[in-house]
Coordinates of C-alpha atoms and ligand atoms in Angstrom, one line a residue:
M1395 CA -19.4 11.9 -18.2
P1396 CA -16.0 10.8 -19.6
R1397 CA -14.8 7.2 -19.5
L1398 CA -12.5 6.4 -16.7
V1399 CA -9.3 4.1 -17.8
V1400 CA -7.4 2.7 -15.0
V1401 CA -3.9 1.5 -15.4
S1402 CA -2.1 -0.4 -13.1
N1403 CA 0.9 -3.1 -13.4
R1404 CA -1.4 -6.1 -12.1
V1405 CA -4.9 -6.2 -13.2
P1406 CA -7.2 -7.8 -10.7
L1407 CA -9.3 -9.8 -13.4
P1408 CA -12.8 -10.9 -12.3
S1409 CA -11.8 -14.2 -13.5
E1410 CA -9.2 -15.1 -11.1
R1411 CA -10.0 -13.1 -8.0
G1412 CA -8.8 -15.2 -5.2
P1413 CA -8.0 -15.0 -1.3
R1414 CA -6.5 -11.7 -2.0
A1415 CA -9.1 -10.0 -3.5
G1416 CA -8.9 -6.5 -2.3
G1417 CA -6.4 -3.4 -2.7
L1418 CA -6.8 -1.6 -5.6
A1419 CA -9.9 -3.5 -6.8
V1420 CA -11.8 -2.3 -3.6
A1421 CA -10.3 1.0 -3.4
L1422 CA -11.8 1.8 -6.9
A1423 CA -15.0 -0.1 -6.8
D1424 CA -17.1 2.9 -6.7
A1425 CA -14.9 5.0 -9.5
L1426 CA -15.2 1.9 -11.9
R1427 CA -18.5 2.7 -13.6
P1428 CA -19.9 0.3 -16.0
G1429 CA -18.3 0.8 -19.2
S1430 CA -14.9 2.0 -17.6
L1431 CA -11.5 0.2 -18.9
W1432 CA -8.9 -1.5 -16.6
F1433 CA -5.5 -1.9 -18.5
G1434 CA -2.2 -3.8 -17.3
W1435 CA -0.2 -6.9 -17.1
S1436 CA -2.1 -10.0 -17.0
G1437 CA 0.3 -11.7 -14.3
K1438 CA 1.3 -14.3 -16.7
R1439 CA 4.6 -14.5 -18.8
G1440 CA 4.5 -15.0 -22.5
N1441 CA 5.2 -13.8 -25.6
A1442 CA 1.6 -12.9 -27.0
Q1443 CA 2.0 -9.3 -28.1
E1444 CA -1.9 -8.3 -28.3
A1445 CA -3.9 -7.2 -25.6
S1446 CA -6.6 -10.0 -24.3
L1447 CA -10.0 -8.6 -23.2
Q1448 CA -12.2 -9.7 -20.4
Q1449 CA -15.6 -8.2 -19.2
G1450 CA -17.0 -8.4 -15.9
D1451 CA -19.5 -6.4 -13.8
G1452 CA -19.9 -4.1 -16.8
V1453 CA -16.2 -3.1 -16.8
S1454 CA -13.5 -4.0 -19.3
Y1455 CA -10.2 -5.5 -19.0
A1456 CA -7.5 -5.4 -21.2
T1457 CA -4.1 -7.0 -20.5
I1458 CA -1.0 -8.1 -22.0
D1459 CA 1.6 -10.7 -20.9
L1460 CA 5.1 -9.9 -20.2
S1461 CA 8.0 -12.2 -21.5
E1462 CA 10.5 -13.6 -19.2
A1463 CA 13.3 -10.8 -20.2
E1464 CA 10.7 -8.1 -19.6
H1465 CA 9.1 -9.7 -16.1
R1466 CA 13.0 -10.0 -14.8
G1467 CA 14.1 -6.6 -16.1
F1468 CA 11.1 -4.3 -15.4
Y1469 CA 9.3 -5.7 -12.8
V1470 CA 11.7 -8.3 -10.6
H1471 CA 14.7 -6.0 -10.9
F1472 CA 14.1 -2.3 -11.5
A1473 CA 10.4 -2.2 -10.0
N1474 CA 11.0 -4.2 -7.1
G1475 CA 14.4 -4.2 -6.9
V1476 CA 15.1 -0.6 -7.2
L1477 CA 12.2 1.6 -6.9
W1478 CA 10.5 -0.2 -4.2
P1479 CA 13.5 0.0 -1.8
L1480 CA 14.3 3.7 -2.9
L1481 CA 10.7 4.9 -2.1
H1482 CA 10.9 2.9 1.4
F1483 CA 14.2 4.7 2.5
R1484 CA 16.0 1.4 2.1
L1485 CA 19.0 2.5 -0.4
G1486 CA 21.3 -0.3 1.0
L1487 CA 18.7 -2.8 -0.7
M1488 CA 18.7 -0.7 -4.2
T1489 CA 20.5 -2.7 -6.8
F1490 CA 20.8 -0.4 -10.0
R1491 CA 21.7 -1.6 -13.5
S1492 CA 21.3 0.0 -16.4
E1493 CA 19.8 -2.5 -18.6
D1494 CA 17.1 -3.4 -15.9
Y1495 CA 16.2 0.5 -16.3
A1496 CA 16.3 0.2 -20.1
A1497 CA 13.7 -2.9 -19.7
Y1498 CA 11.4 -0.8 -17.2
R1499 CA 11.5 2.0 -19.8
A1500 CA 10.6 -0.4 -22.5
V1501 CA 8.0 -1.9 -20.9
N1502 CA 6.4 1.3 -20.5
R1503 CA 6.6 2.2 -24.1
R1504 CA 5.0 -1.2 -24.8
F1505 CA 2.1 -0.5 -22.3
A1506 CA 1.6 3.0 -24.1
A1507 CA 1.6 1.6 -27.4
T1508 CA -0.8 -1.3 -26.8
L1509 CA -3.2 1.3 -24.9
A1510 CA -3.3 4.3 -27.0
P1511 CA -5.2 2.6 -30.0
L1512 CA -8.1 1.6 -27.2
L1513 CA -8.2 5.5 -25.9
R1514 CA -11.0 7.6 -27.0
P1515 CA -10.5 11.5 -27.1
D1516 CA -12.2 12.2 -23.6
D1517 CA -11.1 9.4 -21.7
L1518 CA -9.8 10.3 -18.0
I1519 CA -6.6 8.0 -17.6
W1520 CA -5.8 7.4 -14.0
V1521 CA -2.4 5.6 -13.6
H1522 CA -1.3 3.2 -10.2
D1523 CA 1.9 3.2 -8.8
Y1524 CA 5.7 3.2 -9.1
H1525 CA 5.8 0.6 -11.8
L1526 CA 4.3 3.0 -14.3
I1527 CA 6.1 6.3 -13.6
P1528 CA 7.3 6.9 -17.7
L1529 CA 3.8 6.1 -18.7
A1530 CA 2.2 9.5 -19.4
E1531 CA 5.3 10.4 -21.1
E1532 CA 5.2 7.5 -23.5
L1533 CA 1.7 8.1 -24.5
R1534 CA 2.1 11.8 -24.9
A1535 CA 4.8 10.8 -27.4
L1536 CA 2.0 8.9 -29.3
G1537 CA 0.2 12.1 -29.4
V1538 CA -2.3 11.3 -26.3
S1539 CA -3.6 14.6 -25.2
N1540 CA -6.1 13.2 -22.5
R1541 CA -5.8 14.2 -19.2
I1542 CA -3.6 11.5 -17.4
G1543 CA -3.5 11.3 -13.6
F1544 CA -0.8 9.3 -11.6
F1545 CA -1.2 8.1 -7.8
L1546 CA 1.8 6.8 -6.1
H1547 CA 1.1 4.0 -3.6
T1548 CA 4.3 4.3 -1.8
P1549 CA 6.0 7.1 0.2
F1550 CA 8.1 9.5 -1.8
V1551 CA 11.6 10.5 -0.7
P1552 CA 13.3 14.0 -0.1
P1553 CA 16.1 15.1 -2.9
A1554 CA 19.2 13.5 -0.6
I1555 CA 17.9 10.0 -0.9
M1556 CA 16.5 10.7 -4.4
Q1557 CA 19.5 11.7 -5.7
A1558 CA 21.2 8.2 -4.9
L1559 CA 19.1 6.9 -7.8
P1560 CA 21.0 7.0 -11.1
R1561 CA 18.9 8.5 -13.6
A1562 CA 16.7 10.1 -11.1
N1563 CA 16.3 13.5 -13.0
E1564 CA 14.6 11.2 -16.1
L1565 CA 12.1 9.7 -13.6
L1566 CA 11.1 13.1 -12.1
E1567 CA 11.0 14.5 -15.7
S1568 CA 8.4 11.5 -16.3
L1569 CA 6.3 12.3 -13.3
C1570 CA 6.0 15.9 -14.6
A1571 CA 4.0 14.6 -17.8
Y1572 CA 1.1 13.4 -15.8
D1573 CA -1.7 16.5 -15.3
V1574 CA -2.1 15.3 -11.7
T1575 CA 0.4 13.4 -9.3
G1576 CA -1.4 12.2 -6.3
F1577 CA 0.0 11.0 -2.8
H1578 CA -1.1 9.7 0.4
T1579 CA 0.1 12.6 2.6
A1580 CA 1.4 15.9 2.7
G1581 CA 4.7 14.9 3.6
Y1582 CA 5.2 12.8 0.4
Q1583 CA 3.8 15.6 -1.5
Q1584 CA 6.3 18.0 -0.3
A1585 CA 9.3 15.7 -0.6
F1586 CA 8.5 15.3 -4.4
L1587 CA 7.9 19.1 -4.8
D1588 CA 11.5 19.5 -3.0
C1589 CA 12.7 16.9 -5.7
V1590 CA 11.4 18.8 -8.5
R1591 CA 12.5 22.3 -7.2
E1592 CA 15.9 21.2 -6.2
M1593 CA 16.6 18.7 -9.0
L1594 CA 14.7 20.2 -12.2
G1595 CA 14.8 23.8 -11.1
V1596 CA 10.9 23.8 -11.3
R1597 CA 8.8 26.8 -9.1
P1598 CA 5.8 25.2 -7.9
D1599 CA 3.1 27.2 -6.2
A1600 CA 1.7 27.0 -2.6
D1601 CA -1.1 24.6 -4.2
G1602 CA 1.4 22.3 -5.7
R1603 CA 0.9 23.5 -9.3
F1604 CA 3.8 24.1 -11.5
L1605 CA 4.8 24.2 -15.3
W1606 CA 6.6 21.6 -16.9
Q1607 CA 7.7 22.2 -20.8
G1608 CA 5.1 24.1 -21.3
R1609 CA 2.1 22.1 -19.5
P1610 CA 0.6 22.7 -16.1
A1611 CA 1.1 19.8 -13.5
Q1612 CA 0.1 19.5 -10.0
A1613 CA 0.9 17.1 -6.6
V1614 CA -1.9 16.8 -4.8
V1615 CA -2.7 15.1 -1.6
D1616 CA -5.3 12.5 -1.5
P1617 CA -5.0 9.7 1.0
I1618 CA -6.6 6.5 0.3
G1619 CA -9.1 4.6 2.5
I1620 CA -11.4 1.6 2.7
D1621 CA -15.1 1.0 2.1
A1622 CA -15.7 1.3 5.9
D1623 CA -19.4 0.4 6.1
G1624 CA -18.7 -2.6 3.9
F1625 CA -15.7 -3.9 6.3
R1626 CA -17.6 -3.3 9.4
S1627 CA -20.7 -5.1 8.4
C1628 CA -18.5 -7.8 6.5
A1629 CA -16.7 -8.2 10.2
E1630 CA -19.7 -8.3 12.0
Q1631 CA -20.9 -11.3 10.1
A1632 CA -17.6 -13.0 10.1
A1633 CA -17.0 -13.0 13.8
H1634 CA -19.8 -15.7 13.7
S1635 CA -18.1 -17.9 11.1
I1636 CA -16.7 -21.3 11.7
E1637 CA -13.2 -19.8 11.3
A1638 CA -13.8 -17.2 13.8
R1639 CA -15.2 -19.9 16.2
Q1640 CA -12.4 -21.8 15.9
L1641 CA -9.9 -19.3 16.4
R1642 CA -11.8 -18.1 19.4
E1643 CA -11.9 -21.4 21.1
S1644 CA -8.2 -22.3 20.5
L1645 CA -7.4 -18.9 22.3
A1646 CA -9.3 -20.7 25.7
G1647 CA -9.9 -17.2 27.0
R1648 CA -6.7 -15.5 26.3
A1649 CA -6.5 -12.1 24.5
L1650 CA -5.6 -12.0 21.0
G1651 CA -3.1 -9.9 19.4
I1652 CA -3.2 -9.8 15.4
G1653 CA -0.8 -8.7 12.6
V1654 CA -1.7 -8.9 8.7
D1655 CA 1.0 -8.0 6.2
R1656 CA 2.5 -8.9 3.1
L1657 CA 5.7 -10.6 3.8
D1658 CA 8.0 -7.6 2.7
Y1659 CA 11.0 -6.0 4.4
S1660 CA 8.9 -2.6 4.8
K1661 CA 6.3 -3.9 7.0
G1662 CA 8.7 -4.2 9.9
L1663 CA 8.2 -7.9 10.9
L1664 CA 11.4 -8.8 12.3
S1665 CA 11.4 -5.8 14.9
R1666 CA 8.0 -6.5 15.5
F1667 CA 8.4 -10.1 16.6
E1668 CA 12.0 -9.0 18.6
A1669 CA 9.2 -6.7 20.6
I1670 CA 6.8 -9.8 21.1
G1671 CA 9.8 -11.4 22.8
R1672 CA 10.8 -8.4 24.5
L1673 CA 7.3 -7.7 26.3
F1674 CA 7.2 -11.5 27.6
A1675 CA 10.9 -11.0 28.8
H1676 CA 10.0 -7.7 30.9
Y1677 CA 6.2 -7.8 31.3
P1678 CA 6.0 -11.8 32.2
E1679 CA 2.4 -11.1 33.4
H1680 CA 1.5 -11.6 29.9
R1681 CA 2.7 -15.0 29.4
R1682 CA -0.1 -17.6 28.6
R1683 CA -2.5 -14.6 28.5
V1684 CA -2.1 -13.4 25.3
S1685 CA -1.6 -15.1 22.0
F1686 CA -0.2 -13.4 18.7
L1687 CA -1.3 -14.1 15.3
Q1688 CA 0.6 -13.1 12.5
I1689 CA -0.4 -13.6 9.0
A1690 CA 2.3 -12.7 6.5
A1691 CA 1.0 -13.8 3.0
R1692 CA 4.2 -14.3 1.1
S1693 CA 4.9 -12.1 -1.7
R1694 CA 7.7 -11.5 -4.5
E1695 CA 9.4 -14.7 -3.5
E1696 CA 11.6 -14.3 -6.8
Q1697 CA 13.6 -11.7 -5.0
G1698 CA 16.4 -12.7 -3.0
D1699 CA 16.0 -10.0 -0.1
Y1700 CA 12.4 -11.6 0.2
Q1701 CA 13.8 -15.0 0.6
R1702 CA 16.3 -13.9 3.4
L1703 CA 13.6 -12.3 5.1
R1704 CA 11.5 -15.3 5.1
R1705 CA 14.6 -17.1 6.6
E1706 CA 15.1 -14.6 9.0
L1707 CA 11.5 -14.8 10.2
D1708 CA 11.4 -18.5 10.6
R1709 CA 14.3 -18.3 12.8
I1710 CA 13.2 -15.5 15.1
V1711 CA 9.4 -17.1 15.3
G1712 CA 11.2 -20.7 16.3
D1713 CA 13.4 -18.7 18.6
T1714 CA 10.6 -16.6 20.4
N1715 CA 8.4 -19.8 20.6
G1716 CA 11.1 -22.2 21.7
R1717 CA 11.8 -19.6 24.5
Y1718 CA 8.3 -18.8 26.0
S1719 CA 6.0 -21.5 24.8
E1720 CA 4.5 -24.2 27.4
F1721 CA 3.2 -27.3 26.3
D1722 CA -0.4 -25.8 25.8
W1723 CA 0.6 -22.0 25.0
V1724 CA 2.4 -20.7 22.2
P1725 CA 2.8 -17.3 22.2
L1726 CA 3.4 -16.2 18.4
R1727 CA 1.3 -18.0 15.7
Y1728 CA 2.9 -17.3 12.3
M1729 CA 1.3 -18.1 8.9
T1730 CA 2.6 -17.6 5.2
R1731 CA -0.5 -18.4 3.3
A1732 CA -3.1 -15.7 2.5
V1733 CA -6.6 -15.9 4.1
R1734 CA -9.8 -14.9 2.7
R1735 CA -10.7 -11.3 3.2
T1736 CA -13.8 -12.3 5.0
T1737 CA -12.0 -14.4 7.5
L1738 CA -9.5 -11.5 8.2
A1739 CA -12.4 -9.3 8.9
G1740 CA -13.5 -11.8 11.5
F1741 CA -10.1 -12.4 13.3
F1742 CA -9.8 -8.5 13.3
R1743 CA -12.9 -8.2 15.4
I1744 CA -11.7 -10.6 17.8
A1745 CA -8.4 -9.3 18.3
R1746 CA -7.9 -7.3 21.3
L1747 CA -5.2 -5.1 19.6
A1748 CA -3.5 -4.8 16.3
I1749 CA 0.2 -4.2 15.8
V1750 CA 0.9 -2.2 12.5
T1751 CA 4.6 -1.5 12.4
P1752 CA 5.9 -0.9 9.2
L1753 CA 9.5 0.6 9.1
R1754 CA 7.9 2.7 6.0
D1755 CA 4.7 2.5 4.5
G1756 CA 2.6 4.6 2.0
M1757 CA -0.5 4.5 4.0
N1758 CA -1.5 0.8 5.5
L1759 CA -4.8 0.0 4.8
V1760 CA -4.8 -2.9 7.4
A1761 CA -4.8 -0.2 10.3
K1762 CA -8.1 1.2 9.0
E1763 CA -9.5 -2.1 8.3
Y1764 CA -8.6 -2.8 11.9
V1765 CA -10.6 0.1 13.4
A1766 CA -13.6 -0.7 11.0
A1767 CA -13.7 -4.2 12.2
Q1768 CA -14.2 -3.2 16.1
D1769 CA -17.0 -3.8 18.2
P1770 CA -17.9 -0.2 19.5
E1771 CA -18.9 -1.5 22.9
D1772 CA -15.5 -3.2 23.5
P1773 CA -13.0 -1.8 20.9
G1774 CA -9.5 -3.3 20.5
V1775 CA -6.5 -1.1 20.5
L1776 CA -4.5 -0.2 17.6
I1777 CA -0.4 0.2 17.7
L1778 CA 0.8 2.0 14.6
S1779 CA 4.1 3.0 13.5
R1780 CA 4.9 6.8 13.1
F1781 CA 6.3 6.0 9.9
A1782 CA 2.8 4.7 8.1
G1783 CA 1.3 7.2 6.2
A1784 CA -1.9 6.3 8.0
A1785 CA -0.3 8.1 11.2
D1786 CA -1.1 11.4 9.5
Q1787 CA -4.9 10.7 10.3
M1788 CA -5.0 8.0 13.0
T1789 CA -3.1 10.1 15.7
D1790 CA -5.5 8.2 18.4
A1791 CA -3.6 5.0 18.0
L1792 CA -0.7 4.1 20.4
I1793 CA 1.8 5.7 17.9
V1794 CA 5.3 3.9 18.1
N1795 CA 8.6 4.3 16.6
P1796 CA 9.1 0.5 14.9
F1797 CA 12.7 0.4 15.2
D1798 CA 12.4 0.9 19.1
A1799 CA 11.3 -2.7 20.2
E1800 CA 11.5 -1.7 23.7
E1801 CA 8.9 0.9 23.1
V1802 CA 6.8 -1.2 20.9
A1803 CA 6.6 -4.0 23.8
A1804 CA 5.7 -1.2 26.3
A1805 CA 2.9 0.1 23.8
I1806 CA 1.6 -3.5 23.8
H1807 CA 1.6 -3.9 27.4
R1808 CA -0.1 -0.6 27.6
G1809 CA -3.0 -1.8 24.9
L1810 CA -3.2 -5.2 26.8
T1811 CA -3.8 -3.4 30.4
M1812 CA -5.8 -0.1 28.8
G1813 CA -9.5 0.1 30.5
L1814 CA -12.7 0.3 28.2
E1815 CA -13.1 3.8 28.7
E1816 CA -10.0 4.8 27.4
R1817 CA -10.4 2.2 24.6
Q1818 CA -13.6 3.4 23.4
Q1819 CA -12.6 7.2 23.5
R1820 CA -9.7 6.3 21.3
W1821 CA -11.6 4.2 19.0
Q1822 CA -14.2 6.8 18.2
A1823 CA -11.8 9.4 17.1
L1824 CA -9.7 6.6 15.0
R1825 CA -13.4 5.8 13.7
D1826 CA -13.9 9.1 12.5
A1827 CA -10.6 9.3 10.9
V1828 CA -11.5 6.1 9.0
W1829 CA -15.0 7.1 7.7
N1830 CA -13.8 10.5 7.0
T1831 CA -11.3 9.4 4.3
T1832 CA -13.2 6.4 2.6
A1833 CA -12.2 4.6 -0.6
K1834 CA -15.0 6.4 -2.2
Q1835 CA -14.1 9.9 -1.0
Y1836 CA -10.3 9.1 -2.4
C1837 CA -11.9 8.3 -5.8
T1838 CA -14.0 11.2 -5.8
V1839 CA -11.1 13.8 -4.7
F1840 CA -8.8 12.4 -7.3
L1841 CA -10.8 12.3 -10.3
S1842 CA -12.3 15.7 -9.4
Y1843 CA -8.5 17.2 -9.3
L1844 CA -7.9 15.5 -12.8
E1845 CA -11.5 16.9 -14.3
R1846 CA -10.4 20.3 -13.1
S1847 CA -6.9 20.1 -14.4
P1848 CA -5.7 23.0 -16.4
W1849 CA -4.3 21.4 -19.2
S1850 CA -6.4 23.4 -21.5
E1851 CA -5.5 26.8 -19.9
P1852 CA -1.6 27.0 -19.4
R1853 CA -1.4 30.7 -20.6
R1854 CA -3.7 31.4 -17.5
L1855 CA -1.3 29.4 -14.9
R1856 CA 1.8 30.9 -16.8
A1857 CA 0.9 34.3 -15.9
A1858 CA 0.1 33.4 -12.4
S1859 CA 3.3 31.8 -11.8
Ligands
LIG3227 C1 0.6 -0.3 -0.9 C2 1.0 0.4 -0.1 C3 -0.6 1.5 0.5 C4 -3.2 -8.8 3.5 N1 -2.6 -10.1 3.8 C5 -3.9 -10.6 3.5 C6 -4.7 -9.9 2.9 N2 -4.2 -8.7 3.2 C7 -4.6 -7.2 2.4 C8 -5.1 -6.2 3.8 C9 -5.1 -4.8 2.9 C10 -3.9 -5.3 1.7 O1 -3.7 -6.8 1.8 C11 -2.7 -4.7 2.3 O2 -2.8 -3.1 2.2 P1 -1.6 -2.3 2.6 O3 -1.8 -0.8 2.7 O4 -1.3 -2.7 4.2 O5 -0.3 -2.6 2.3 P2 0.3 -3.0 0.6 O6 -0.2 -4.2 -0.1 O7 1.9 -2.6 0.8 O8 -0.3 -1.8 -0.7 C12 0.4 0.7 1.2 C13 -1.5 0.6 -0.5 O9 -0.8 0.3 -1.4 C14 -2.8 1.3 -0.9 O10 -2.5 2.6 -1.1 O11 -1.7 1.6 1.8 O12 1.2 1.5 1.9 O13 2.6 -0.2 0.2 O14 -6.4 -4.6 2.3 O15 -6.0 -6.7 4.4 N3 -6.1 -9.9 2.0 C15 -6.5 -11.2 2.3 N4 -5.7 -12.2 2.7 C16 -4.6 -11.7 3.5 O16 -3.5 -12.9 4.0 N5 -7.6 -11.7 2.0

């Protein structure tokens, strides 16, 4: 069996797994068989040039530090200041500077130069996310001929948006250097194929395959999921934890509505809070009967857009609470600290509804975690943005337009007043969706595409296209 080499910008080192443990580490747990290698940034800033090695659970971790300048140009300015807003349809927040783009390409080149000597000829290489789009091209330039796959965790944008990015063609060409490129939804795959067709003149077939510079490439759909069984049993236990008991007591019999998101403009927190205000304005019967808890762990604090968002959120939370609070009831509890994953699972189980209303989101795992955590006898209601990738599969949620605060307020009202039978029916359908596309399946599907990629048979594909 070939060795799996995972590459991601940030490596979740076993020595430093804190309260945020989860995300990619959980999603890839099954694929990371003993002997696998995970390569990427250590999260530290420094000038050491060599990779530092660490072992944990049979997996090897090789990380490099980024210099201050690399961190600023590659990570803060280009990856998070250009690609993140672009891929979330927020062109107005995109600030392109050619020197940041140069830093982005240079860091990818450095990743490739440090990784290449660690590779074996039959390794399967799986690269994650928008920080590392040029990595395969850089590895190929060093003579690496292994199969290399790429998975994009964000949405992909149609040509009309992609064309706003200076040097967009170069980045599209870089993506074409991968054997397999994976997306969460058919819509993102289609947008990518439209871009390569219109902007690079490529002619993909019905299975998303095409030839690029004589090499076959394929765009595939592979929705990410969670360890649903694991999360369910975690939630069952955590519902009896001290934190869950304290939360329940503090509610004094009121319903709980929960939101859990990184503090990010893509997550739609401002319009969510606006909708909560409108709920109390238009449906006053819910005053004193429901409390909302928003956990919004701070992220990317070095970015001005995130600092501004935080100030705006502070203001709207203060405004909503000032307007509707009673001396013994606060409508909106808001914390910007991360909580432990088990605590979160227990909170999900207690919550009568979850509000997952990103303005754009590649998938959104919180929606899946909330469903997995529910008590089948008395499940809660999921309110889900139509612009989350998860909405493709979770069609039995209350699907809303997150830009429409009135519609979201009406959905919250509907969720809070929904009868047990409808809640159970909806939850059963959602449960099927969550258990049909688990983390394990996500890995199996991607790796089987990569293992089957026809890179050694270019002539056959050329004849077919
Ligand atoms: C990107 C894409 C795509 C959140 N707060 C805390 C905490 N979390 C956990 C959640 C969930 C994860 O973090 C967040 O995942 P999401 O999928 O919701 O969003 P992104 O971080 O933006 O992830 C997204 C994902 O990649 C995977 O492909 O779904 O669309 O944007 O697991 O529970 N965990 C803990 N404390 C917190 O305070 N422990």
